Coordinates of C-alpha atoms and ligand atoms in Angstrom, one line a residue:
M391 CA 0.0 0.0 0.0
K392 CA 1.2 3.5 -0.8
N393 CA 0.2 6.9 0.7
Q394 CA 0.5 5.7 4.3
S395 CA 1.5 7.8 7.3
I396 CA 4.2 7.9 9.9
G397 CA 2.7 7.3 13.4
I398 CA 4.0 9.3 16.3
F399 CA 3.1 8.1 19.8
D400 CA 3.4 9.5 23.3
S401 CA 1.7 8.9 26.6
G402 CA 0.4 12.5 26.3
Y403 CA 1.7 15.8 25.0
G404 CA 5.5 15.3 25.3
G405 CA 5.8 13.6 22.0
L406 CA 4.7 16.8 20.3
T407 CA 8.1 18.3 21.1
V408 CA 9.7 15.5 19.0
F409 CA 6.9 15.7 16.4
K410 CA 7.6 19.4 16.0
S411 CA 11.2 18.7 15.1
I412 CA 10.3 15.8 12.8
S413 CA 7.7 17.8 11.0
E414 CA 10.2 20.7 10.4
K415 CA 13.0 18.3 9.2
L416 CA 10.7 16.1 7.1
P417 CA 7.7 18.3 6.3
D418 CA 6.3 16.4 3.3
Y419 CA 5.3 13.2 4.9
N420 CA 1.9 12.4 6.3
Y421 CA 1.7 12.0 10.1
I422 CA -0.7 10.7 12.6
Y423 CA -0.1 11.7 16.2
M424 CA -1.6 9.7 19.1
G425 CA -1.5 10.8 22.7
D426 CA -2.7 8.4 25.4
N427 CA -3.7 11.4 27.6
A428 CA -6.4 9.4 29.4
R429 CA -3.8 7.1 30.9
S430 CA -0.8 9.4 31.2
P431 CA 1.6 9.8 32.9
Y432 CA 3.3 6.5 32.2
G433 CA 6.4 7.3 34.3
D434 CA 5.5 5.3 37.4
H435 CA 3.6 2.4 35.8
S436 CA 5.0 -1.1 35.7
F437 CA 6.7 -2.6 32.7
E438 CA 3.6 -4.7 32.0
T439 CA 1.3 -1.8 32.1
V440 CA 3.5 0.5 29.9
Y441 CA 3.9 -2.4 27.5
E442 CA 0.1 -3.1 27.4
Y443 CA -0.9 0.6 26.9
T444 CA 1.9 1.2 24.3
L445 CA 1.1 -1.9 22.3
E446 CA -2.6 -0.9 22.2
C447 CA -1.7 2.5 20.8
V448 CA 0.8 1.2 18.3
E449 CA -1.7 -1.4 17.0
W450 CA -4.3 1.4 16.7
L451 CA -1.8 3.5 14.6
F452 CA -1.1 0.4 12.5
S453 CA -4.9 0.1 11.9
Q454 CA -4.9 3.7 10.7
G455 CA -2.4 3.0 8.0
C456 CA 0.9 3.7 9.7
P457 CA 3.5 1.1 8.8
L458 CA 6.2 3.0 10.7
V459 CA 5.6 4.2 14.3
I460 CA 7.9 6.3 16.4
L461 CA 7.6 5.9 20.2
A462 CA 8.3 9.6 21.0
C463 CA 8.3 8.7 24.6
N464 CA 11.3 7.6 26.6
T465 CA 9.3 5.6 29.1
A466 CA 7.6 3.6 26.4
S467 CA 10.9 3.2 24.5
A468 CA 12.5 1.9 27.8
K469 CA 9.7 -0.4 28.8
A470 CA 7.8 -1.5 25.8
L471 CA 9.9 -1.1 22.6
R472 CA 12.1 -4.2 22.8
S473 CA 9.1 -6.6 23.5
I474 CA 7.1 -5.0 20.6
Q475 CA 10.1 -5.3 18.2
Q476 CA 11.0 -8.8 19.2
K477 CA 7.8 -10.5 20.2
V478 CA 4.9 -8.8 18.4
L479 CA 6.2 -7.5 15.0
P480 CA 7.7 -10.7 13.7
V481 CA 4.5 -12.7 14.4
K482 CA 1.7 -10.2 13.8
F483 CA 3.1 -7.3 11.7
P484 CA 6.2 -8.5 9.9
E485 CA 6.1 -5.6 7.4
N486 CA 5.7 -2.8 10.1
R487 CA 8.4 -1.1 12.1
V488 CA 8.4 0.6 15.5
L489 CA 11.4 2.9 16.5
G490 CA 12.2 4.5 19.8
V491 CA 14.0 7.6 21.0
I492 CA 16.6 6.1 23.3
R493 CA 19.0 4.5 20.9
P494 CA 19.3 7.5 18.5
T495 CA 20.0 9.7 21.4
A496 CA 22.5 7.3 22.9
E497 CA 24.3 7.1 19.6
V498 CA 25.3 10.8 19.6
I499 CA 25.0 12.1 23.2
G500 CA 28.7 11.4 24.1
D501 CA 29.8 13.9 21.4
Y502 CA 28.1 16.8 23.2
S503 CA 30.3 16.5 26.2
A504 CA 33.9 17.8 26.6
T505 CA 34.4 16.3 30.1
K506 CA 32.7 13.0 29.1
V507 CA 30.5 13.2 32.2
I508 CA 26.8 13.4 31.4
G509 CA 23.6 13.8 33.4
V510 CA 20.4 12.1 32.2
M511 CA 17.1 13.3 33.5
G512 CA 14.0 11.2 33.0
T513 CA 10.9 9.7 34.6
R514 CA 11.3 7.1 37.3
G515 CA 10.4 4.4 34.7
T516 CA 13.2 5.5 32.3
V517 CA 15.8 5.9 35.0
N518 CA 15.0 2.6 36.8
S519 CA 15.1 0.7 33.5
S520 CA 18.8 1.7 33.2
S521 CA 18.2 1.8 29.4
Y522 CA 20.4 5.0 29.0
L523 CA 23.2 3.5 31.0
M524 CA 23.3 0.4 28.8
E525 CA 22.8 2.1 25.5
I526 CA 25.3 5.0 26.0
S527 CA 27.9 2.5 27.2
K528 CA 27.6 0.7 23.9
F529 CA 28.5 3.8 21.8
F530 CA 30.6 5.7 24.4
P531 CA 32.2 3.2 26.8
N532 CA 34.3 6.0 28.3
V533 CA 31.5 8.3 29.1
V534 CA 30.3 8.5 32.7
V535 CA 26.5 8.8 33.1
H536 CA 24.7 10.0 36.1
Q537 CA 20.9 9.7 36.2
Q538 CA 18.2 11.7 38.0
S539 CA 14.5 10.9 38.1
C540 CA 12.2 13.8 38.1
P541 CA 8.7 12.4 39.0
M542 CA 7.1 15.9 39.5
W543 CA 8.1 17.3 36.1
V544 CA 5.6 15.5 33.8
P545 CA 2.6 16.3 36.0
L546 CA 3.7 20.0 36.0
V547 CA 3.8 20.0 32.2
E548 CA 0.6 17.9 31.7
N549 CA -1.2 20.4 34.0
N550 CA 0.2 23.5 32.3
E551 CA 2.0 24.6 35.5
H552 CA 5.5 24.3 34.2
L553 CA 6.2 28.0 33.7
N554 CA 4.5 29.1 36.9
S555 CA 6.5 30.0 40.0
G556 CA 5.4 26.7 41.7
A557 CA 7.5 24.8 39.3
D558 CA 10.8 26.5 40.4
Y559 CA 11.1 24.4 43.6
F560 CA 11.0 21.1 41.7
I561 CA 13.3 22.4 38.9
E562 CA 16.0 23.5 41.4
K563 CA 15.6 20.4 43.5
Y564 CA 16.3 17.9 40.7
I565 CA 19.0 19.9 39.0
A566 CA 20.8 20.4 42.3
S567 CA 20.5 16.7 43.1
L568 CA 21.9 15.7 39.7
L569 CA 24.8 18.2 39.7
S570 CA 25.8 17.1 43.2
K571 CA 26.6 13.7 41.9
N572 CA 29.6 14.8 39.9
K573 CA 31.2 18.3 39.5
M574 CA 32.4 17.3 36.0
I575 CA 28.9 17.1 34.5
D576 CA 28.9 19.5 31.5
T577 CA 25.9 18.1 29.5
I578 CA 22.4 17.3 30.7
L579 CA 20.2 15.2 28.5
L580 CA 16.4 15.9 28.8
A581 CA 15.5 12.2 28.5
C582 CA 11.8 12.8 28.6
T583 CA 9.9 14.4 25.7
H584 CA 7.9 16.5 28.1
Y585 CA 11.0 18.3 29.6
P586 CA 11.8 20.7 26.7
L587 CA 8.9 22.8 27.9
L588 CA 10.7 23.3 31.2
A589 CA 14.0 24.3 29.4
P590 CA 13.6 28.1 29.9
K591 CA 13.3 27.6 33.6
I592 CA 16.0 25.0 33.8
E593 CA 18.5 27.2 31.9
L594 CA 18.1 29.8 34.6
V595 CA 19.5 27.6 37.3
L596 CA 22.2 25.9 35.3
P597 CA 25.9 26.9 35.8
P598 CA 27.2 28.5 32.5
N599 CA 29.4 25.5 31.7
V600 CA 26.6 23.0 31.6
K601 CA 24.6 22.6 28.4
L602 CA 21.1 21.2 28.0
V603 CA 20.3 18.8 25.2
G604 CA 16.8 17.9 24.1
Q605 CA 15.9 15.0 21.8
G606 CA 13.7 16.5 19.1
D607 CA 16.4 17.3 16.5
I608 CA 18.4 14.2 17.3
V609 CA 15.3 11.9 16.7
A610 CA 14.3 13.9 13.6
S611 CA 17.8 13.4 12.0
S612 CA 17.8 9.8 12.9
L613 CA 14.4 9.3 11.2
A614 CA 15.6 11.1 8.1
H615 CA 18.6 8.8 8.0
Y616 CA 16.4 5.7 8.6
L617 CA 14.2 6.6 5.7
E618 CA 17.2 7.1 3.4
N619 CA 18.4 3.7 4.3
H620 CA 15.0 2.0 4.0
P621 CA 13.6 2.7 0.5
E622 CA 11.1 -0.2 1.0
M623 CA 9.5 1.8 3.9
K624 CA 9.9 5.2 2.3
Q625 CA 8.0 4.2 -0.9
K626 CA 4.9 3.2 1.2
L627 CA 4.6 6.7 2.7
G628 CA 2.4 9.5 1.3
I629 CA 3.9 12.9 0.8
D630 CA 0.9 15.2 1.0
G631 CA 2.1 17.0 4.2
K632 CA -1.0 15.9 6.2
R633 CA -1.0 16.0 10.0
S634 CA -3.8 14.3 12.1
F635 CA -4.0 14.3 15.9
F636 CA -5.8 11.8 18.1
T637 CA -6.1 11.6 21.9
T638 CA -7.6 9.1 24.3
G639 CA -8.4 12.1 26.4
E640 CA -10.7 15.1 25.9
S641 CA -10.1 16.6 22.4
E642 CA -10.8 20.2 23.4
I643 CA -8.4 20.1 26.3
F644 CA -5.8 18.4 24.1
N645 CA -6.2 21.1 21.3
E646 CA -5.7 23.9 23.7
H647 CA -2.7 22.4 25.5
A648 CA -1.1 20.7 22.4
S649 CA -0.6 24.0 20.6
L650 CA 1.8 25.1 23.4
F651 CA 4.0 22.1 22.6
F652 CA 3.5 22.1 18.8
H653 CA 3.6 25.9 18.3
A654 CA 0.7 25.6 15.8
V655 CA -3.0 25.2 15.8
V656 CA -3.9 21.6 16.7
K657 CA -7.3 20.0 16.0
S658 CA -7.6 16.6 17.5
E659 CA -10.2 13.8 17.6
H660 CA -11.0 11.7 20.6
V661 CA -10.5 8.0 20.2
D662 CA -11.6 5.2 22.5
L663 CA -9.3 2.2 22.6
Ligands
LIG165 N1 7.1 11.9 27.4 C1 7.2 10.7 28.2 C2 8.7 10.3 28.3 O1 9.4 10.7 27.4 C3 6.6 11.0 29.5 C4 6.4 9.9 30.3 C5 5.2 9.9 31.2 O2 4.1 9.7 30.7 O3 5.4 9.8 32.4 O4 9.2 9.6 29.1

């Protein structure tokens, strides 16, 4: 089948920060975004639950004509991607592909650091999975990685409280905790797709020698590279520049909030899974 779309999935709004970069880098493709807002945040859910929810959304995106789905969510990439790739796709959807955000980030993050000491900030689920420790060590065995879970950050963003003064306490708390682990940290990876919305406030408390890295552009470049190397996938994709948005939550709330992440008008439809 031709004229199919690229599916972009996140537990809620965070994946829109990645979608924004993808849609700027690769504007011609057709995209379907799916946010599982009714069940987010995923950060504290078990492996089984994140797997079950993610698979349900991925299968829905497949059913909408997306042969390629990007898990624009670190928690889902850490807890569900491998099982979907190894157990589900070969048996049920051998022609389809699901890609995550952890590996493309791990492939390049070591190059951002001069001291080769990096901080990774993510949800409890991402941090406890140790996925970044394992993946970064494959590509940069000499890079030292310190992790910090930030369980309050996603709720702040999902509730649109991230730029209010109440957010300051939790921003300072997690940044101070991470930086206290090693004075040599010169690069902080925002390993959760919600966190770029907190970046303006995070920058205010960072020492000048520490740089903040988000994943949007990294994932967009990696997808461009993937499509160049996979003509069999590329030829299935439509290039009418269409964007559709779906949420398991309330579509009106999603539209209002999503435009903050996507920097454009968003019109979504509610979907029951
Ligand atoms: N954007 C998701 C991530 O990158 C948020 C996780 C959540 O729902 O807790 O990890």
